[in-house]
PDB file of C-alpha atoms in Angstrom:
ATOM      1  CA  MET A  86      18.629  -2.910  22.709  1.00 61.00           C
ATOM      2  CA  PRO A  87      17.955  -4.794  19.671  1.00 84.00           C
ATOM      3  CA  LEU A  88      13.473  -4.734  18.536  1.00 86.00           C
ATOM      4  CA  ARG A  89      13.501  -8.209  17.283  1.00 88.00           C
ATOM      5  CA  PHE A  90      15.964  -9.355  20.271  1.00 92.00           C
ATOM      6  CA  CYS A  91      12.723  -7.702  22.502  1.00 93.00           C
ATOM      7  CA  TYR A  92      10.328  -9.581  20.809  1.00 93.00           C
ATOM      8  CA  VAL A  93      12.152 -12.908  20.961  1.00 93.00           C
ATOM      9  CA  LEU A  94      12.971 -12.461  24.873  1.00 94.00           C
ATOM     10  CA  LEU A  95       8.712 -11.447  24.975  1.00 94.00           C
ATOM     11  CA  LEU A  96       8.020 -15.053  23.019  1.00 93.00           C
ATOM     12  CA  LEU A  97      10.668 -16.959  25.869  1.00 94.00           C
ATOM     13  CA  VAL A  98       8.634 -15.598  29.055  1.00 94.00           C
ATOM     14  CA  GLY A  99       7.187 -18.736  30.750  1.00 90.00           C
ATOM     15  CA  TYR A 100       8.479 -20.739  28.343  1.00 91.00           C
ATOM     16  CA  VAL A 101      12.589 -20.670  29.009  1.00 94.00           C
ATOM     17  CA  LEU A 102      12.456 -17.395  30.523  1.00 94.00           C
ATOM     18  CA  PRO A 103       9.636 -17.062  33.989  1.00 94.00           C
ATOM     19  CA  LYS A 104       6.736 -15.785  33.840  1.00 92.00           C
ATOM     20  CA  ASN A 105       6.934 -12.584  36.146  1.00 94.00           C
ATOM     21  CA  VAL A 106       4.981  -9.347  35.513  1.00 95.00           C
ATOM     22  CA  ILE A 107       8.332  -7.030  35.936  1.00 96.00           C
ATOM     23  CA  LEU A 108       9.893  -9.236  33.592  1.00 96.00           C
ATOM     24  CA  ILE A 109       7.096  -8.500  31.061  1.00 95.00           C
ATOM     25  CA  ASN A 110       6.852  -5.099  31.321  1.00 96.00           C
ATOM     26  CA  ILE A 111      10.872  -4.178  31.547  1.00 96.00           C
ATOM     27  CA  ILE A 112      10.255  -5.905  28.420  1.00 95.00           C
ATOM     28  CA  GLY A 113       6.938  -4.271  26.383  1.00 95.00           C
ATOM     29  CA  PHE A 114       8.710  -0.876  27.931  1.00 96.00           C
ATOM     30  CA  TRP A 115      12.161  -2.071  25.565  1.00 95.00           C
ATOM     31  CA  ILE A 116       9.545  -2.660  22.900  1.00 95.00           C
ATOM     32  CA  PHE A 117       7.961   0.575  22.249  1.00 94.00           C
ATOM     33  CA  PHE A 118      10.996   2.317  23.021  1.00 95.00           C
ATOM     34  CA  CYS A 119      12.977   1.538  20.799  1.00 93.00           C
ATOM     35  CA  GLN A 120       9.228   1.489  18.528  1.00 91.00           C
ATOM     36  CA  SER A 121       9.579   4.561  19.033  1.00 92.00           C
ATOM     37  CA  VAL A 122      13.173   5.065  17.979  1.00 92.00           C
ATOM     38  CA  LEU A 123      12.234   3.785  14.892  1.00 89.00           C
ATOM     39  CA  ASN A 124       9.301   5.863  14.218  1.00 87.00           C
ATOM     40  CA  MET A 125      11.382   9.310  14.899  1.00 90.00           C
ATOM     41  CA  LEU A 126      14.069   7.933  12.772  1.00 90.00           C
ATOM     42  CA  ILE A 127      11.605   6.940  10.098  1.00 87.00           C
ATOM     43  CA  ILE A 128      10.496  10.588  10.269  1.00 86.00           C
ATOM     44  CA  VAL A 129      13.828  11.916   9.980  1.00 88.00           C
ATOM     45  CA  MET A 130      14.930   9.871   7.361  1.00 90.00           C
ATOM     46  CA  LEU A 131      11.259  11.224   5.257  1.00 87.00           C
ATOM     47  CA  ASN A 132      12.310  14.498   6.131  1.00 86.00           C
ATOM     48  CA  ASN A 133      15.575  13.922   4.411  1.00 87.00           C
ATOM     49  CA  THR A 134      14.285  13.293   1.028  1.00 88.00           C
ATOM     50  CA  ILE A 135      12.769  16.934   0.950  1.00 89.00           C
ATOM     51  CA  GLU A 136      15.975  17.960  -0.118  1.00 89.00           C
ATOM     52  CA  TYR A 137      16.685  15.070  -2.397  1.00 90.00           C
ATOM     53  CA  TYR A 138      13.359  15.957  -4.520  1.00 88.00           C
ATOM     54  CA  GLU A 139      14.491  19.259  -4.574  1.00 89.00           C
ATOM     55  CA  VAL A 140      17.914  18.437  -5.633  1.00 90.00           C
ATOM     56  CA  LYS A 141      16.174  16.313  -8.275  1.00 88.00           C
ATOM     57  CA  PHE A 142      13.760  18.256  -9.470  1.00 88.00           C
ATOM     58  CA  ASN A 143      14.455  21.327  -8.841  1.00 85.00           C
ATOM     59  CA  GLU A 144      10.997  22.134  -6.687  1.00 86.00           C
ATOM     60  CA  ARG A 145      10.364  21.315  -2.940  1.00 85.00           C
ATOM     61  CA  HIS A 146       7.612  20.019  -1.491  1.00 82.00           C
ATOM     62  CA  ASP A 147       7.373  20.059   1.745  1.00 84.00           C
ATOM     63  CA  SER A 148       4.015  19.302   2.800  1.00 84.00           C
ATOM     64  CA  ILE A 149       3.213  16.899   0.233  1.00 84.00           C
ATOM     65  CA  ILE A 150       6.434  15.011   1.790  1.00 81.00           C
ATOM     66  CA  SER A 151       5.170  15.066   5.194  1.00 79.00           C
ATOM     67  CA  THR A 152       1.759  14.297   4.292  1.00 86.00           C
ATOM     68  CA  VAL A 153       3.121  10.744   3.419  1.00 85.00           C
ATOM     69  CA  ARG A 154       4.150  10.321   7.344  1.00 82.00           C
ATOM     70  CA  SER A 155       0.409  10.875   8.238  1.00 86.00           C
ATOM     71  CA  PHE A 156      -0.707   8.368   5.481  1.00 91.00           C
ATOM     72  CA  SER A 157       1.275   5.567   6.037  1.00 88.00           C
ATOM     73  CA  ALA A 158       0.536   6.009   9.864  1.00 87.00           C
ATOM     74  CA  LYS A 159      -3.500   5.172   9.245  1.00 93.00           C
ATOM     75  CA  LEU A 160      -2.014   2.884   6.840  1.00 93.00           C
ATOM     76  CA  SER A 161      -0.387   0.681   9.262  1.00 90.00           C
ATOM     77  CA  GLY A 162      -3.202   0.522  11.704  1.00 92.00           C
ATOM     78  CA  ALA A 163      -4.894   0.024   9.263  1.00 96.00           C
ATOM     79  CA  ILE A 164      -3.053  -3.270   8.068  1.00 93.00           C
ATOM     80  CA  ASN A 165      -1.582  -3.187  12.451  1.00 91.00           C
ATOM     81  CA  GLN A 166      -5.604  -4.099  13.464  1.00 94.00           C
ATOM     82  CA  GLY A 167      -6.445  -6.341  10.021  1.00 95.00           C
ATOM     83  CA  ILE A 168      -3.340  -8.508  11.261  1.00 94.00           C
ATOM     84  CA  VAL A 169      -4.282  -8.478  15.162  1.00 92.00           C
ATOM     85  CA  ASN A 170      -7.921  -9.788  14.139  1.00 94.00           C
ATOM     86  CA  LEU A 171      -6.874 -11.931  11.949  1.00 95.00           C
ATOM     87  CA  THR A 172      -4.211 -13.567  14.542  1.00 94.00           C
ATOM     88  CA  LEU A 173      -6.851 -13.748  16.918  1.00 94.00           C
ATOM     89  CA  ILE A 174      -9.455 -15.251  14.317  1.00 95.00           C
ATOM     90  CA  VAL A 175      -6.798 -18.142  13.693  1.00 95.00           C
ATOM     91  CA  SER A 176      -5.540 -19.025  17.391  1.00 95.00           C
ATOM     92  CA  GLY A 177      -9.502 -19.171  17.981  1.00 94.00           C
ATOM     93  CA  ILE A 178      -9.127 -16.550  20.601  1.00 95.00           C
ATOM     94  CA  TYR A 179     -11.459 -14.432  18.586  1.00 95.00           C
ATOM     95  CA  ALA A 180     -14.404 -15.785  19.749  1.00 94.00           C
ATOM     96  CA  ILE A 181     -13.391 -16.034  23.481  1.00 95.00           C
ATOM     97  CA  SER A 182     -12.256 -12.004  23.110  1.00 93.00           C
ATOM     98  CA  GLN A 183     -16.587 -11.716  21.540  1.00 94.00           C
ATOM     99  CA  LYS A 184     -17.642 -13.193  24.501  1.00 94.00           C
ATOM    100  CA  ILE A 185     -15.717 -11.251  27.057  1.00 94.00           C
ATOM    101  CA  SER A 186     -16.573  -7.953  25.125  1.00 93.00           C
ATOM    102  CA  ASP A 187     -20.598  -9.042  25.204  1.00 94.00           C
ATOM    103  CA  LEU A 188     -20.292  -9.418  29.173  1.00 93.00           C
ATOM    104  CA  GLU A 189     -18.539  -6.279  28.868  1.00 93.00           C
ATOM    105  CA  VAL A 190     -21.517  -4.930  27.508  1.00 93.00           C
ATOM    106  CA  LYS A 191     -23.782  -6.059  29.533  1.00 92.00           C
ATOM    107  CA  ALA A 192     -22.227  -4.925  32.348  1.00 92.00           C
ATOM    108  CA  GLY A 193     -21.977  -1.337  30.990  1.00 91.00           C
ATOM    109  CA  CYS A 194     -25.899  -1.666  30.485  1.00 92.00           C
ATOM    110  CA  GLY A 195     -26.578  -2.890  34.640  1.00 91.00           C
ATOM    111  CA  GLU A 196     -27.126  -6.160  33.541  1.00 92.00           C
ATOM    112  CA  ILE A 197     -24.296  -7.962  35.373  1.00 92.00           C
ATOM    113  CA  ILE A 198     -22.235  -6.885  38.295  1.00 92.00           C
ATOM    114  CA  HIS A 199     -18.260  -6.284  38.186  1.00 88.00           C
ATOM    115  CA  ASP A 200     -17.337  -9.015  40.267  1.00 91.00           C
ATOM    116  CA  GLU A 201     -20.016 -11.076  37.805  1.00 93.00           C
ATOM    117  CA  VAL A 202     -17.845  -9.910  34.738  1.00 91.00           C
ATOM    118  CA  LEU A 203     -14.577 -10.857  36.550  1.00 92.00           C
ATOM    119  CA  SER A 204     -15.387 -14.407  37.092  1.00 94.00           C
ATOM    120  CA  GLN A 205     -17.448 -15.369  33.724  1.00 94.00           C
ATOM    121  CA  ALA A 206     -14.295 -13.755  32.119  1.00 94.00           C
ATOM    122  CA  ASP A 207     -12.044 -15.963  33.994  1.00 94.00           C
ATOM    123  CA  GLY A 208     -14.000 -18.903  32.902  1.00 95.00           C
ATOM    124  CA  PHE A 209     -13.765 -18.167  29.532  1.00 94.00           C
ATOM    125  CA  ILE A 210      -9.965 -17.291  29.703  1.00 93.00           C
ATOM    126  CA  SER A 211      -9.758 -20.773  31.233  1.00 94.00           C
ATOM    127  CA  THR A 212     -11.282 -22.637  27.809  1.00 95.00           C
ATOM    128  CA  ALA A 213      -7.975 -21.605  25.785  1.00 95.00           C
ATOM    129  CA  SER A 214      -5.875 -24.279  24.782  1.00 95.00           C
ATOM    130  CA  SER A 215      -2.389 -24.202  25.475  1.00 93.00           C
ATOM    131  CA  THR A 216      -2.066 -24.226  21.184  1.00 95.00           C
ATOM    132  CA  GLN A 217      -4.436 -21.725  21.130  1.00 95.00           C
ATOM    133  CA  LEU A 218      -2.655 -19.455  23.274  1.00 93.00           C
ATOM    134  CA  PHE A 219       1.040 -20.269  21.477  1.00 93.00           C
ATOM    135  CA  ILE A 220      -0.388 -19.813  17.906  1.00 94.00           C
ATOM    136  CA  LEU A 221      -1.373 -15.894  19.861  1.00 93.00           C
ATOM    137  CA  ARG A 222       1.722 -15.629  21.216  1.00 93.00           C
ATOM    138  CA  LEU A 223       3.469 -16.293  18.011  1.00 93.00           C
ATOM    139  CA  GLY A 224       1.517 -13.576  16.345  1.00 93.00           C
ATOM    140  CA  ILE A 225       2.530 -11.052  18.626  1.00 92.00           C
ATOM    141  CA  THR A 226       6.260 -11.686  18.222  1.00 93.00           C
ATOM    142  CA  ILE A 227       6.766 -13.305  15.173  1.00 93.00           C
ATOM    143  CA  VAL A 228       4.684 -11.169  12.884  1.00 92.00           C
ATOM    144  CA  PRO A 229       6.190  -7.962  14.009  1.00 92.00           C
ATOM    145  CA  ILE A 230      10.106  -9.750  13.893  1.00 92.00           C
ATOM    146  CA  LEU A 231       9.364 -10.348  10.355  1.00 93.00           C
ATOM    147  CA  ALA A 232       7.553  -7.102   9.401  1.00 90.00           C
ATOM    148  CA  PHE A 233      10.577  -5.549  10.826  1.00 89.00           C
ATOM    149  CA  LEU A 234      12.835  -7.434   9.006  1.00 91.00           C
ATOM    150  CA  ILE A 235      10.939  -7.008   5.560  1.00 93.00           C
ATOM    151  CA  CYS A 236      10.931  -2.919   6.075  1.00 89.00           C
ATOM    152  CA  LEU A 237      14.566  -3.504   7.438  1.00 90.00           C
ATOM    153  CA  ILE A 238      15.131  -5.330   3.735  1.00 95.00           C
ATOM    154  CA  ILE A 239      13.341  -2.196   2.036  1.00 93.00           C
ATOM    155  CA  LEU A 240      14.910   0.341   3.682  1.00 91.00           C
ATOM    156  CA  ARG A 241      18.114  -0.579   3.256  1.00 92.00           C
ATOM    157  CA  LYS A 242      18.014  -1.331  -0.707  1.00 94.00           C
ATOM    158  CA  LYS A 243      15.873   1.540  -1.557  1.00 92.00           C
ATOM    159  CA  TYR A 244      16.602   4.607   0.455  1.00 92.00           C
ATOM    160  CA  LYS A 245      20.333   6.078   0.119  1.00 90.00           C
ATOM    161  CA  ILE A 246      20.230   9.113   2.111  1.00 92.00           C
ATOM    162  CA  ASP A 247      23.316   8.938   4.378  1.00 90.00           C
ATOM    163  CA  GLU A 248      24.650  11.856   6.137  1.00 91.00           C
ATOM    164  CA  ASP A 249      27.575  12.364   3.286  1.00 94.00           C
ATOM    165  CA  MET A 250      24.499  12.329   0.691  1.00 93.00           C
ATOM    166  CA  TYR A 251      22.751  14.957   2.658  1.00 92.00           C
ATOM    167  CA  GLU A 252      25.902  17.116   3.004  1.00 93.00           C
ATOM    168  CA  LYS A 253      26.205  17.204  -0.750  1.00 92.00           C
ATOM    169  CA  LEU A 254      22.028  18.129  -1.686  1.00 91.00           C
ATOM    170  CA  LEU A 255      22.388  20.619   0.406  1.00 91.00           C
ATOM    171  CA  GLU A 256      25.107  22.268  -1.118  1.00 91.00           C
ATOM    172  CA  LYS A 257      23.651  21.658  -4.715  1.00 91.00           C
ATOM    173  CA  ILE A 258      20.825  23.153  -2.997  1.00 89.00           C
ATOM    174  CA  GLN A 259      22.482  26.906  -2.166  1.00 89.00           C
ATOM    175  CA  SER A 260      24.834  26.362  -4.661  1.00 88.00           C
ATOM    176  CA  ARG A 261      21.261  26.442  -6.563  1.00 84.00           C
ATOM    177  CA  ARG A 262      19.635  29.672  -4.730  1.00 80.00           C
ATOM    178  CA  GLY A 263      23.344  31.135  -4.947  1.00 77.00           C
ATOM    179  CA  GLN A 264      22.866  31.013  -8.888  1.00 73.00           C
ATOM    180  CA  ASN A 265      19.143  31.961  -8.485  1.00 67.00           C
ATOM    181  CA  ILE A 266      20.014  35.223  -6.752  1.00 62.00           C
ATOM    182  CA  GLU A 267      22.931  36.010  -8.766  1.00 61.00           C
ATOM    183  CA  ASN A 268      20.785  35.510 -12.372  1.00 63.00           C
ATOM    184  CA  ARG A 269      17.876  37.881 -10.348  1.00 61.00           C
ATOM    185  CA  SER A 270      20.710  41.127  -9.876  1.00 54.00           C
TER     186      SER A 270
END
């Protein structure tokens, strides 16, 4: 099931599709599953660039190229948090979430009991307008779809290593290594 299709389904829950916890969990499972597969593919693609770099520059830097993955994960996490906060601020939900956060802090300090936290939190949540909730829903569905499409466009334009090219890269590396062994003899 394509990732963007899952996000569209999530967007439609409560409007076109029934508002059902089981349906939301199924859609959520497929979103996280597809994202995991996509992350795995990107790691494989990134590792394939090691051979490309070796053929092009006659140097092999596995560790440097592999650290790009860690850096990109941290960078994407920071961007993700920025987008989440921006979505919450634009939708007006941020103020509500801060009130609920304050309740949780008070509960943690023992100032109020758990049932009171739930009651007051429900009251804060009920103050969210349908417009605020719709903007939040757009932020958690449309923004990931757009980010996914941008990544797909970049990958299709810039990433050129397919199976045939990868095999040719490996052949070039093997032939170079064979030549190096012969030259040492």
